[in-house]
Coordinates of C-alpha atoms and ligand atoms in Angstrom, one line a residue:
M1 CA -16.3 1.7 0.2
A2 CA -14.6 1.2 3.5
G3 CA -15.0 1.9 7.2
N4 CA -15.5 0.2 10.5
F5 CA -19.2 0.1 10.1
R6 CA -21.5 0.0 13.1
V7 CA -24.9 -1.7 12.9
P8 CA -27.9 0.3 14.4
E9 CA -28.2 -0.3 18.2
P10 CA -30.5 -3.3 18.5
F11 CA -33.6 -3.2 20.6
N12 CA -36.5 -5.6 21.3
E13 CA -39.5 -5.2 19.1
P14 CA -42.4 -3.7 21.1
V15 CA -45.2 -6.2 21.5
F16 CA -48.6 -5.0 20.3
D17 CA -51.5 -5.9 22.6
Y18 CA -54.3 -6.4 20.0
A19 CA -56.8 -4.9 22.4
P20 CA -60.3 -4.2 21.0
G21 CA -60.4 -1.1 18.9
S22 CA -56.6 -1.1 18.2
P23 CA -55.5 -0.7 14.5
E24 CA -53.3 -3.8 14.8
R25 CA -56.3 -5.9 15.8
A26 CA -58.3 -4.7 12.8
E27 CA -55.4 -5.4 10.4
L28 CA -54.7 -8.8 11.8
K29 CA -58.4 -9.8 11.6
A30 CA -58.6 -8.7 8.0
E31 CA -55.4 -10.7 7.2
L32 CA -56.8 -13.8 8.9
E33 CA -59.9 -13.5 6.8
R34 CA -58.0 -13.0 3.6
M35 CA -55.7 -16.0 4.3
S36 CA -58.5 -18.2 5.4
G37 CA -60.2 -17.5 2.0
E38 CA -57.3 -18.3 -0.2
E39 CA -55.5 -21.5 -1.0
V40 CA -51.8 -21.1 -1.4
D41 CA -49.7 -23.5 -3.5
I42 CA -46.3 -23.8 -1.7
P43 CA -43.3 -25.1 -3.6
A44 CA -39.8 -25.9 -2.5
I45 CA -37.5 -23.0 -3.4
I46 CA -34.1 -24.1 -4.6
G47 CA -31.6 -21.7 -6.1
G48 CA -34.5 -19.2 -6.2
Q49 CA -36.5 -21.5 -8.5
E50 CA -39.9 -22.8 -7.4
V51 CA -39.8 -26.6 -7.5
R52 CA -43.0 -28.6 -7.4
S53 CA -42.5 -32.2 -6.7
G54 CA -46.1 -33.1 -7.3
N55 CA -46.3 -35.0 -4.0
I56 CA -49.0 -32.7 -2.6
Q57 CA -49.8 -32.4 1.1
P58 CA -52.6 -30.2 2.5
V59 CA -52.0 -27.2 4.7
C60 CA -54.5 -27.6 7.5
A61 CA -55.6 -25.6 10.5
P62 CA -55.3 -27.8 13.6
H63 CA -58.3 -26.0 15.2
D64 CA -60.6 -26.4 12.1
L65 CA -60.1 -29.4 10.0
S66 CA -62.5 -28.2 7.4
L67 CA -60.3 -25.1 6.7
R68 CA -58.0 -25.7 3.7
L69 CA -55.3 -23.1 3.6
G70 CA -53.6 -24.6 0.6
V71 CA -51.2 -27.3 -0.4
W72 CA -47.4 -27.8 -0.2
H73 CA -45.2 -29.9 -2.4
C74 CA -43.3 -32.4 -0.4
A75 CA -39.7 -32.6 -1.5
G76 CA -37.7 -35.8 -1.5
T77 CA -34.2 -37.1 -2.4
E78 CA -34.1 -35.5 -5.8
E79 CA -35.0 -32.0 -4.6
A80 CA -32.6 -32.3 -1.7
R81 CA -29.7 -33.3 -4.0
R82 CA -30.6 -30.4 -6.3
A83 CA -30.3 -28.0 -3.3
V84 CA -27.1 -29.5 -2.1
E85 CA -25.4 -29.5 -5.5
G86 CA -27.1 -26.7 -7.3
S87 CA -26.6 -23.9 -4.9
R88 CA -22.8 -24.2 -4.5
E89 CA -22.1 -21.1 -6.7
A90 CA -24.6 -19.0 -4.9
R91 CA -23.1 -20.0 -1.5
R92 CA -19.6 -19.2 -2.7
E93 CA -20.7 -15.8 -3.9
W94 CA -22.6 -15.0 -0.7
A95 CA -19.7 -15.9 1.5
S96 CA -17.6 -13.3 -0.4
W97 CA -20.1 -10.5 0.2
P98 CA -19.0 -7.7 2.5
W99 CA -20.5 -8.5 5.9
E100 CA -22.4 -5.2 6.0
D101 CA -24.3 -6.1 2.9
R102 CA -25.3 -9.4 4.3
V103 CA -26.4 -7.8 7.5
A104 CA -28.4 -5.2 5.6
V105 CA -30.6 -7.9 4.1
F106 CA -31.6 -9.1 7.6
L107 CA -32.0 -5.6 9.0
R108 CA -34.3 -4.8 6.1
A109 CA -36.3 -8.0 6.7
A110 CA -36.6 -7.0 10.4
E111 CA -38.0 -3.6 9.5
M112 CA -40.4 -5.1 7.0
L113 CA -41.6 -7.6 9.5
S114 CA -42.0 -4.9 12.1
S115 CA -44.4 -3.1 9.8
S116 CA -46.0 -4.2 6.5
W117 CA -45.3 -8.0 6.9
R118 CA -46.3 -8.3 10.5
S119 CA -49.9 -9.4 10.1
R120 CA -49.0 -11.7 7.3
L121 CA -46.6 -13.8 9.3
N122 CA -48.8 -13.6 12.4
A123 CA -51.9 -14.8 10.5
A124 CA -49.9 -17.6 8.9
T125 CA -48.7 -18.7 12.3
M126 CA -52.2 -18.4 14.0
L127 CA -53.9 -20.4 11.2
G128 CA -51.2 -23.0 10.4
Q129 CA -49.9 -23.6 14.0
S130 CA -53.1 -22.7 16.0
K131 CA -51.6 -19.9 18.0
N132 CA -53.6 -17.0 19.5
A133 CA -52.8 -13.5 18.5
F134 CA -50.6 -12.7 21.5
Q135 CA -48.6 -16.0 21.2
S136 CA -48.1 -15.4 17.6
E137 CA -47.1 -11.8 18.1
I138 CA -44.3 -12.7 20.6
D139 CA -43.1 -15.4 18.3
A140 CA -43.5 -14.8 14.6
A141 CA -43.3 -11.1 14.7
C142 CA -41.3 -9.9 17.7
E143 CA -38.9 -12.7 18.2
T144 CA -38.0 -13.0 14.5
V145 CA -37.4 -9.3 14.4
D146 CA -35.3 -9.5 17.5
F147 CA -33.2 -12.4 16.1
Y148 CA -32.3 -10.5 13.0
R149 CA -31.6 -7.1 14.7
Y150 CA -29.5 -8.7 17.5
G151 CA -28.0 -11.2 15.1
A152 CA -26.5 -8.2 13.1
A153 CA -25.1 -6.7 16.3
F154 CA -23.7 -10.1 17.4
L155 CA -21.9 -10.5 14.1
E156 CA -20.4 -7.0 14.4
E157 CA -19.3 -8.0 17.9
V158 CA -17.6 -11.1 16.7
L159 CA -15.8 -9.3 13.9
E160 CA -14.4 -6.9 16.4
Q161 CA -12.6 -9.7 18.2
Q162 CA -9.0 -9.3 16.9
P163 CA -5.7 -10.5 18.4
H164 CA -2.9 -8.4 19.8
S165 CA 0.2 -7.7 17.6
S166 CA 3.8 -7.6 18.8
D167 CA 6.4 -5.2 17.4
G168 CA 6.9 -5.5 13.6
V169 CA 3.9 -7.9 13.2
W170 CA 0.3 -7.4 12.3
N171 CA -2.0 -10.2 13.5
R172 CA -5.5 -10.5 12.3
T173 CA -8.5 -12.8 12.5
D174 CA -10.5 -13.5 9.4
H175 CA -13.9 -14.7 10.6
R176 CA -14.7 -17.1 7.8
P177 CA -18.2 -18.6 7.3
L178 CA -18.0 -22.4 7.5
E179 CA -17.1 -24.2 4.3
G180 CA -19.9 -26.1 2.7
F181 CA -23.5 -25.7 3.8
V182 CA -25.5 -25.7 7.0
Y183 CA -28.5 -28.0 7.3
A184 CA -31.3 -26.2 9.3
V185 CA -34.1 -28.4 10.6
S186 CA -36.8 -26.6 12.5
P187 CA -39.8 -27.6 14.7
F188 CA -43.4 -26.7 14.4
N189 CA -43.9 -24.7 17.5
F190 CA -42.1 -21.4 16.8
T191 CA -42.1 -19.6 13.6
A192 CA -39.1 -17.6 14.9
I193 CA -37.1 -20.7 15.4
G194 CA -37.2 -21.6 11.7
A195 CA -36.4 -17.9 10.9
N196 CA -33.4 -18.1 13.3
L197 CA -32.1 -21.5 12.4
A198 CA -32.0 -20.7 8.7
G199 CA -31.2 -17.0 9.3
M200 CA -28.2 -17.0 11.6
P201 CA -25.9 -19.2 9.5
A202 CA -26.9 -17.2 6.4
L203 CA -26.1 -13.9 8.2
A204 CA -22.7 -15.4 9.1
G205 CA -22.2 -16.0 5.4
C206 CA -23.1 -19.7 5.1
G207 CA -25.4 -21.3 2.6
V208 CA -28.3 -23.1 4.2
L209 CA -30.6 -26.0 3.3
W210 CA -33.7 -25.3 5.4
K211 CA -36.1 -28.1 6.1
P212 CA -39.1 -26.7 8.1
S213 CA -41.5 -28.9 10.0
K214 CA -44.4 -30.2 8.0
H215 CA -46.7 -28.4 10.4
A216 CA -45.1 -25.0 9.9
V217 CA -44.7 -24.9 6.1
L218 CA -47.1 -22.0 5.7
S219 CA -45.3 -19.7 8.1
G220 CA -42.0 -21.0 6.9
Y221 CA -42.9 -20.1 3.3
H222 CA -43.9 -16.6 4.3
T223 CA -40.6 -16.2 6.2
Y224 CA -38.7 -17.3 3.1
K225 CA -40.6 -14.8 1.0
L226 CA -39.9 -12.0 3.5
L227 CA -36.1 -12.7 3.2
E228 CA -36.4 -12.9 -0.6
E229 CA -38.2 -9.6 -0.7
A230 CA -35.6 -8.1 1.7
G231 CA -32.9 -8.9 -0.9
L232 CA -31.6 -12.4 0.0
P233 CA -30.0 -13.7 -3.2
P234 CA -31.3 -17.0 -4.7
G235 CA -29.7 -20.1 -3.4
V236 CA -28.4 -18.7 -0.1
I237 CA -31.2 -20.4 1.7
D238 CA -33.0 -23.2 0.0
F239 CA -36.4 -23.7 1.4
V240 CA -37.1 -27.5 1.2
P241 CA -40.1 -28.7 3.1
G242 CA -40.4 -32.5 2.6
D243 CA -39.7 -36.0 3.7
P244 CA -37.4 -35.7 6.8
R245 CA -35.5 -38.9 6.2
E246 CA -34.9 -38.4 2.4
I247 CA -33.8 -34.8 2.9
T248 CA -31.6 -35.7 5.9
D249 CA -29.9 -38.6 4.0
A250 CA -29.0 -36.3 1.1
A251 CA -27.8 -33.5 3.4
L252 CA -25.9 -35.5 6.0
G253 CA -24.5 -37.8 3.3
H254 CA -22.8 -35.0 1.4
P255 CA -19.1 -34.2 1.8
E256 CA -19.9 -30.5 2.0
F257 CA -22.2 -30.8 5.0
G258 CA -20.6 -28.3 7.3
G259 CA -23.1 -27.8 10.2
L260 CA -26.4 -28.8 11.7
A261 CA -28.8 -26.2 13.1
F262 CA -31.5 -28.3 14.7
T263 CA -34.4 -27.7 17.1
G264 CA -36.8 -30.4 17.9
S265 CA -37.1 -33.6 19.9
T266 CA -34.2 -35.2 21.7
E267 CA -34.8 -38.5 19.9
V268 CA -34.5 -37.0 16.4
F269 CA -31.4 -35.0 17.3
R270 CA -29.7 -38.1 18.7
S271 CA -30.5 -39.9 15.5
L272 CA -29.0 -37.1 13.4
W273 CA -25.9 -37.0 15.6
T274 CA -25.5 -40.8 15.1
T275 CA -25.8 -40.4 11.4
V276 CA -23.2 -37.7 11.4
G277 CA -20.9 -39.9 13.5
R278 CA -21.3 -42.7 11.0
N279 CA -20.5 -40.5 8.1
I280 CA -17.7 -38.5 9.7
A281 CA -14.9 -39.7 7.4
R282 CA -16.9 -38.5 4.4
Y283 CA -16.9 -34.8 5.3
R284 CA -14.5 -32.2 4.2
S285 CA -14.6 -30.6 7.7
Y286 CA -15.7 -31.7 11.1
P287 CA -19.3 -30.4 11.2
R288 CA -20.6 -28.1 13.9
L289 CA -23.6 -29.7 15.6
V290 CA -26.1 -27.4 17.3
G291 CA -29.3 -29.0 18.7
E292 CA -31.9 -27.5 21.0
T293 CA -34.2 -30.3 22.1
G294 CA -36.8 -31.4 24.6
G295 CA -37.5 -30.5 28.2
K296 CA -39.4 -31.4 31.3
N297 CA -39.5 -28.1 32.9
F298 CA -40.1 -27.6 36.6
I299 CA -41.5 -25.1 39.0
V300 CA -40.4 -25.7 42.6
A301 CA -42.3 -23.7 45.2
H302 CA -41.0 -23.1 48.7
E303 CA -43.4 -22.7 51.6
S304 CA -42.6 -18.9 51.5
A305 CA -43.8 -18.6 47.9
G306 CA -46.4 -16.0 47.0
L307 CA -49.7 -17.8 46.1
D308 CA -51.0 -15.5 43.3
A309 CA -47.6 -15.3 41.5
L310 CA -47.3 -19.0 41.7
R311 CA -50.8 -19.7 40.4
T312 CA -50.3 -17.2 37.5
A313 CA -46.9 -18.8 36.6
I314 CA -48.4 -22.3 36.5
V315 CA -51.4 -21.2 34.3
R316 CA -49.3 -19.2 31.9
G317 CA -46.2 -21.4 32.0
A318 CA -48.1 -24.6 31.5
F319 CA -51.0 -23.8 29.2
E320 CA -49.9 -20.9 26.9
Y321 CA -49.7 -22.3 23.4
Q322 CA -51.3 -25.5 24.7
G323 CA -48.1 -26.4 26.6
Q324 CA -46.3 -26.9 23.2
K325 CA -43.3 -24.8 24.2
C326 CA -40.1 -26.5 24.8
S327 CA -39.9 -24.3 28.0
A328 CA -43.4 -25.1 29.2
A329 CA -43.8 -25.8 32.9
S330 CA -44.9 -29.4 33.1
R331 CA -44.0 -30.6 36.7
V332 CA -44.6 -28.6 39.8
Y333 CA -43.5 -29.3 43.4
V334 CA -45.5 -27.5 46.1
P335 CA -45.4 -28.1 49.8
K336 CA -48.6 -29.8 51.1
S337 CA -49.8 -26.9 53.2
L338 CA -49.4 -24.5 50.3
W339 CA -51.1 -26.9 47.9
R340 CA -54.2 -27.1 50.2
R341 CA -54.5 -23.3 49.8
L342 CA -53.6 -23.2 46.1
K343 CA -55.5 -26.1 44.6
D344 CA -59.1 -24.8 44.4
S345 CA -58.2 -21.5 42.9
L346 CA -55.8 -23.0 40.4
V347 CA -58.3 -25.6 39.3
A348 CA -61.0 -22.9 39.0
E349 CA -58.7 -20.6 36.9
T350 CA -57.7 -23.5 34.7
E351 CA -61.3 -24.6 34.1
G352 CA -62.2 -21.0 33.2
L353 CA -59.7 -20.8 30.3
A354 CA -61.5 -20.2 27.1
M355 CA -60.5 -22.6 24.3
G356 CA -61.1 -22.6 20.6
D357 CA -60.3 -21.0 17.2
P358 CA -57.5 -18.4 17.4
A359 CA -59.4 -16.1 15.1
D360 CA -61.8 -15.6 18.1
F361 CA -59.5 -13.4 20.2
R362 CA -61.2 -14.3 23.5
N363 CA -59.6 -17.8 23.4
F364 CA -56.6 -18.3 25.6
V365 CA -55.9 -21.8 24.4
N366 CA -56.3 -23.3 20.9
A367 CA -55.7 -26.7 19.3
V368 CA -52.7 -29.0 19.6
I369 CA -50.8 -29.5 16.4
D370 CA -52.0 -32.8 15.0
R371 CA -53.6 -36.1 15.5
G372 CA -50.4 -37.7 16.7
A373 CA -49.9 -35.1 19.4
F374 CA -53.6 -35.3 20.4
D375 CA -53.4 -39.1 20.8
K376 CA -50.1 -39.0 22.7
I377 CA -51.3 -36.4 25.1
R378 CA -54.6 -38.2 25.7
G379 CA -52.7 -41.4 26.4
Y380 CA -50.7 -39.6 29.1
V381 CA -53.8 -38.2 30.7
A382 CA -55.6 -41.6 30.6
R383 CA -52.7 -43.5 32.1
A384 CA -52.3 -40.9 34.8
E385 CA -56.0 -41.4 35.7
A386 CA -55.8 -45.1 35.6
G387 CA -52.6 -45.4 37.6
D388 CA -52.4 -45.6 41.3
G389 CA -51.9 -42.4 43.3
A390 CA -52.7 -39.9 40.5
R391 CA -55.8 -37.9 39.9
V392 CA -56.9 -35.5 37.1
V393 CA -58.1 -32.5 39.0
A394 CA -58.8 -30.2 36.1
G395 CA -59.4 -30.6 32.4
G396 CA -59.2 -34.0 30.6
T397 CA -59.7 -34.2 26.9
C398 CA -62.3 -33.3 24.3
T399 CA -62.4 -33.1 20.5
C400 CA -64.7 -30.1 20.3
S401 CA -66.6 -31.4 17.3
G402 CA -69.7 -29.4 18.1
S403 CA -71.1 -32.1 20.4
R404 CA -68.5 -32.5 23.0
A405 CA -66.8 -35.9 22.7
A406 CA -65.0 -36.1 26.0
D407 CA -63.3 -39.2 27.2
R408 CA -64.4 -38.4 30.7
T409 CA -68.0 -38.1 31.5
D410 CA -67.3 -35.7 34.3
A411 CA -65.1 -33.5 32.1
P412 CA -65.9 -29.9 32.4
A413 CA -67.9 -28.3 29.6
C414 CA -65.8 -27.0 26.7
T415 CA -65.9 -23.3 26.0
C416 CA -64.7 -23.9 22.5
T417 CA -66.2 -22.7 19.3
G418 CA -67.6 -26.0 18.1
K419 CA -65.2 -26.4 15.2
E420 CA -63.6 -29.8 14.7
G421 CA -60.0 -29.8 15.6
F422 CA -57.4 -31.3 18.0
F423 CA -58.6 -29.7 21.2
I424 CA -57.5 -30.8 24.7
R425 CA -58.6 -29.0 27.8
P426 CA -55.8 -27.6 30.0
T427 CA -55.2 -30.5 32.4
I428 CA -53.8 -30.7 35.9
V429 CA -52.7 -34.1 37.3
E430 CA -52.1 -34.4 41.0
A431 CA -49.5 -37.1 41.6
D432 CA -48.5 -38.7 44.9
D433 CA -45.6 -40.4 43.3
P434 CA -43.0 -37.8 42.1
G435 CA -41.4 -40.5 39.9
C436 CA -44.6 -41.3 38.0
E437 CA -44.7 -41.1 34.2
S438 CA -46.2 -37.7 33.9
M439 CA -43.7 -36.2 36.3
C440 CA -40.8 -37.5 34.1
D441 CA -41.7 -37.6 30.4
E442 CA -42.0 -34.6 28.1
I443 CA -45.7 -34.6 27.2
F444 CA -45.6 -31.5 25.0
G445 CA -49.3 -30.6 25.6
P446 CA -51.5 -28.7 28.0
V447 CA -50.8 -31.0 30.9
V448 CA -49.1 -30.1 34.1
T449 CA -48.4 -32.6 37.0
V450 CA -48.3 -31.4 40.5
H451 CA -46.6 -33.2 43.3
A452 CA -47.4 -32.0 46.8
Y453 CA -44.3 -32.7 49.0
P454 CA -44.2 -32.9 52.8
D455 CA -43.6 -29.6 54.4
G456 CA -40.1 -29.0 55.6
K457 CA -38.6 -31.3 52.9
W458 CA -37.2 -28.5 50.8
S459 CA -33.6 -29.8 50.3
E460 CA -34.9 -33.3 49.5
T461 CA -37.4 -31.9 47.0
L462 CA -34.7 -29.9 45.2
A463 CA -32.6 -33.0 44.9
L464 CA -35.6 -34.9 43.5
A465 CA -36.3 -32.2 41.0
D466 CA -32.7 -32.3 39.8
S467 CA -32.6 -36.1 39.4
T468 CA -36.2 -36.9 38.1
S469 CA -35.7 -36.0 34.4
P470 CA -32.8 -36.4 31.9
Y471 CA -33.5 -32.9 30.6
G472 CA -32.0 -29.5 31.6
L473 CA -33.9 -26.8 29.8
T474 CA -35.9 -24.5 32.0
G475 CA -37.0 -24.3 35.6
A476 CA -38.3 -21.8 38.2
V477 CA -38.2 -21.4 41.9
F478 CA -40.9 -19.5 43.8
A479 CA -39.9 -18.3 47.3
R480 CA -39.7 -15.1 49.3
D481 CA -37.0 -16.7 51.6
R482 CA -33.7 -15.8 50.0
S483 CA -31.8 -18.7 51.5
A484 CA -34.3 -21.0 49.8
V485 CA -33.7 -19.3 46.5
Q486 CA -29.9 -19.6 47.0
E487 CA -30.2 -23.3 47.8
A488 CA -32.4 -23.9 44.7
M489 CA -29.9 -22.1 42.5
A490 CA -27.1 -24.3 43.8
T491 CA -28.8 -27.7 43.8
L492 CA -30.5 -27.0 40.4
R493 CA -27.4 -25.5 38.8
Y494 CA -27.3 -28.0 35.9
A495 CA -31.1 -28.8 35.9
A496 CA -31.9 -25.8 33.7
G497 CA -30.1 -23.7 31.1
N498 CA -32.7 -21.0 31.7
F499 CA -33.5 -20.6 35.4
Y500 CA -36.2 -18.2 36.7
V501 CA -36.7 -16.8 40.2
N502 CA -40.3 -15.9 41.0
D503 CA -41.3 -16.0 37.3
K504 CA -42.7 -18.6 34.9
P505 CA -40.1 -20.6 33.0
T506 CA -41.3 -19.6 29.5
G507 CA -40.9 -16.4 27.4
A508 CA -37.2 -15.9 27.0
V509 CA -36.4 -12.7 25.2
V510 CA -33.6 -12.4 22.6
G511 CA -30.6 -10.4 23.9
Q512 CA -32.0 -10.6 27.5
Q513 CA -32.4 -14.2 28.4
P514 CA -30.3 -16.2 25.8
F515 CA -32.1 -19.5 25.4
G516 CA -31.0 -23.2 25.6
G517 CA -30.4 -26.1 27.9
G518 CA -27.9 -28.8 28.6
R519 CA -28.1 -32.5 29.5
A520 CA -30.7 -34.1 27.1
S521 CA -32.1 -30.7 26.2
G522 CA -29.4 -29.8 23.8
T523 CA -25.9 -28.4 23.1
N524 CA -26.8 -25.1 25.0
D525 CA -25.6 -22.9 22.2
K526 CA -28.0 -20.2 23.4
A527 CA -30.3 -18.8 20.7
G528 CA -30.5 -15.1 21.1
S529 CA -26.8 -14.7 22.0
I530 CA -23.5 -14.2 20.3
L531 CA -23.1 -17.9 20.2
S532 CA -25.8 -18.3 17.6
V533 CA -23.6 -16.5 15.1
L534 CA -20.2 -17.5 16.4
K535 CA -21.0 -21.2 15.8
W536 CA -21.2 -20.7 12.1
L537 CA -17.8 -19.1 11.7
T538 CA -14.4 -20.7 11.5
P539 CA -11.6 -18.2 12.2
R540 CA -8.5 -18.0 10.1
T541 CA -5.5 -16.5 11.9
L542 CA -3.3 -14.2 9.8
K543 CA 0.2 -13.2 10.8
E544 CA 1.9 -10.6 8.6
N545 CA 5.6 -9.9 9.4
L546 CA 6.3 -6.3 8.6
N547 CA 10.0 -6.7 9.0
P548 CA 10.9 -10.3 8.3
P549 CA 14.3 -11.7 9.5
R550 CA 16.9 -12.0 6.8
D551 CA 19.4 -14.3 8.7
F552 CA 18.6 -17.7 10.1
R553 CA 21.2 -17.4 12.9
Y554 CA 20.0 -16.4 16.4
P555 CA 22.2 -14.2 18.6
F556 CA 22.9 -17.0 21.1
M557 CA 24.8 -18.8 18.4
A558 CA 27.4 -16.0 18.1
E559 CA 31.1 -16.6 19.1
E560 CA 31.8 -16.0 22.9
Ligands
LIG601 P1 -39.6 -33.2 16.0 O1 -38.4 -33.7 16.5 O2 -40.7 -34.1 15.7 O3 -39.3 -32.4 14.6 C1 -38.4 -31.4 14.5 C2 -37.8 -31.4 13.1 O4 -37.2 -32.6 12.8 C3 -38.9 -31.3 12.0 O5 -38.5 -30.5 11.0 C4 -39.1 -32.7 11.6 O6 -39.6 -32.8 10.3 C5 -37.7 -33.2 11.7 N1 -37.6 -34.7 11.8 C6 -38.5 -35.5 12.4 N2 -38.1 -36.8 12.2 C7 -36.9 -36.8 11.6 C8 -36.0 -37.8 11.2 N3 -36.2 -39.0 11.4 N4 -34.9 -37.4 10.5 C9 -34.7 -36.1 10.3 N5 -35.5 -35.1 10.6 C10 -36.6 -35.4 11.3 O7 -40.1 -32.0 17.0 P2 -41.4 -31.1 16.9 O8 -42.6 -31.9 17.2 O9 -41.5 -30.3 15.6 O10 -41.1 -30.1 18.0 C11 -41.3 -30.4 19.4 C12 -40.0 -30.8 20.0 O11 -39.1 -29.7 19.8 C13 -40.2 -30.9 21.5 O12 -39.4 -32.0 22.0 C14 -39.6 -29.6 22.1 O13 -39.2 -29.7 23.4 C15 -38.5 -29.3 21.1 N6 -38.2 -27.9 21.0 C16 -37.0 -27.5 21.7 C17 -36.7 -26.2 21.7 C18 -35.5 -25.7 22.4 O14 -35.1 -24.6 22.2 N7 -34.8 -26.6 23.2 C19 -37.5 -25.3 21.1 C20 -38.7 -25.7 20.4 C21 -39.0 -27.1 20.4

C-alpha cells in the first residue's frame, strides 16, 4: 500500500450544552448514576497486562467524601522498572508502523469519544475531579477529541517538510520518533492534558510511560481504555499511576529516557529538570524536556473597559472549575473610578454562584481537589484577611458538611448541597498593596485578588503587572481605547504566552489558540499546535547521490 495519504480535515468538536430536556443530558445523568453505583478496581497497565501492586488507594469524589468510586493500585519502583524494561519490543515495533496506521488509532479514538464514549469520560471527570457538566465537556470530551484530530493533521504537516534537492541528488528527511521512551507526567485538573501528554508522543511513534495524577486516576484509566479499544497495541503507552518519586526515579534514571512530557507545578518541573541534569551522562540521547507549569494570570482593565464584559470575564475566568485552571484569572488591576462602579455588582454576582455536587447541574462551582488544596487556599484567604490593607469582599471558606462550618462568621450562606467535601466559596480579595502575597503567588483555587490603581496610572500599572510575578502564562487586557490595547500588548509581551484582548484568559481551543507560557510557566511548547508533535521527533537527513563522482580530482586542479 502506498500513497501520500491525507488525514481528514480537522475540526473542533462541537460542545454540547446539556440543557434540560436534551438527550446528552439524560445520557450523562444516567452514566453518572451508573458510575456512582459501581466500584472500579484500577490496575496499572504495563505491556497490556493488568498489574495490581496491592498497595490500594481509594478513588474519591472531592465533593462527596462518602462516595467511593473504587480503588486504584499504586505502582512503585518494581512496576516502573517493568514498564521501562518490558515494553521495549512493543515500542520498537510501534516506531516502525506506517504513520497512517498510528494516526488511524487516534482518529478512531476521537470518533469513539465524540460518540459512544463521551458520557463515560465526562462522568469519570465530573465525579473524580469534581467538574460540572460543561467544564467536563470542554475538557474530557471536546479537548481530547481536538488533540487527537489536530495531532493527526500536525503529524501530516511535519512529514510534508522535506528539503530541496540539487541536480543529481535526492535529499529527504526521515522524521524519526525519539529513541527510547517518553515519560509523561500529568496533572489533576484536565483529563485532556493526560490524554495529550501520553497521546502526542505515541502518535509521533514513541513509547510512553504515563504517570497520571493520583487525583485523576479514574479519568486517566478510562482514557487508556479508550485508546486500547481504538486499537493502540499493548506496551505503546504504559499506564502507571503510582508513587511519583519512585516512578520518576526509575524513569529518569534509565539510559533510554528520551523525553519528558510534563504538566504540573513549577516546583515539580524544576525538580525533574534538576534530576535530568544530574543524570545527563547516563542517557543515550539528550532528552527533550517539555514542561507546562504554573501561572499567576492577570486581567488589566483600562478606564475605557466595558463593565459588563469585565465582570463576566472575572467571574468566569477566576471561578470556573474553582479556579483550578493553570490559566485562571487570579489578579486583577482596575482603575479606582471603575472599581467603584464594578465592585457591588461583581460581589453580588459572585455571592450568587451556586456551589455543590456536579451531578446537580444547577451548580456553577464544585469542590476543590483535596484536603491539601483546601487547606492551602484557606490559608491564603485567612492571611489576606489578617494582613494590613486587604479585605475579603466576597466568599470566604466553608466545608459544606450539612451544617455550614465557615471560618468567618459573616461568610455568606452556602448554596451547596450539604454533602461533605472540599468546598470553598468563590472569594474576592481587595488588596491595597499590589505586591501582597495573594497578588503574587499561584493559589490555584477560587480566589481572585483585585488591586484598584489610581486613575491615570495606566503605564505604571502595566509595568507593575509585568514585574509582579515570575510567571508568564495567560493574561488579558480590557479596553475600548486602542492605544491602551497597543501599549498593553507591548509592555506585557513576555508576561503571557496566551494573551487576550477583551476576553477572559481561560478556555484556549486546540488549533485556534495554541496554549503555553514562558518564564516560570514552562517551556512554551504550545499544546494544540504542531510543536506538540514536532517535539517528539528527531529528524534524519538522507542524501542520495544519483550520479556519484568517479574521480577525486576537481577541475581547478587541471594543468593550465
Ligand atoms: P503537581 O505538580 O502537584 O502534580 C503534577 C504531576 O506531577 C502529578 O502527576 C504528580 O503526581 C507529579 N508529581 C508530584 N510531585 C512529584 C515529584 N516529586 N516527582 C515527580 N512527580 C511528581 O500539579 P497538580 O496539582 O496536579 O496541578 C496543578 C499545577 O499544574 C498548577 O501549578 C497549574 O498551574 C499547573 N498546570 C499547568 C498547566 C499549563 O499548561 N501550564 C496546565 C494544567 C496545570
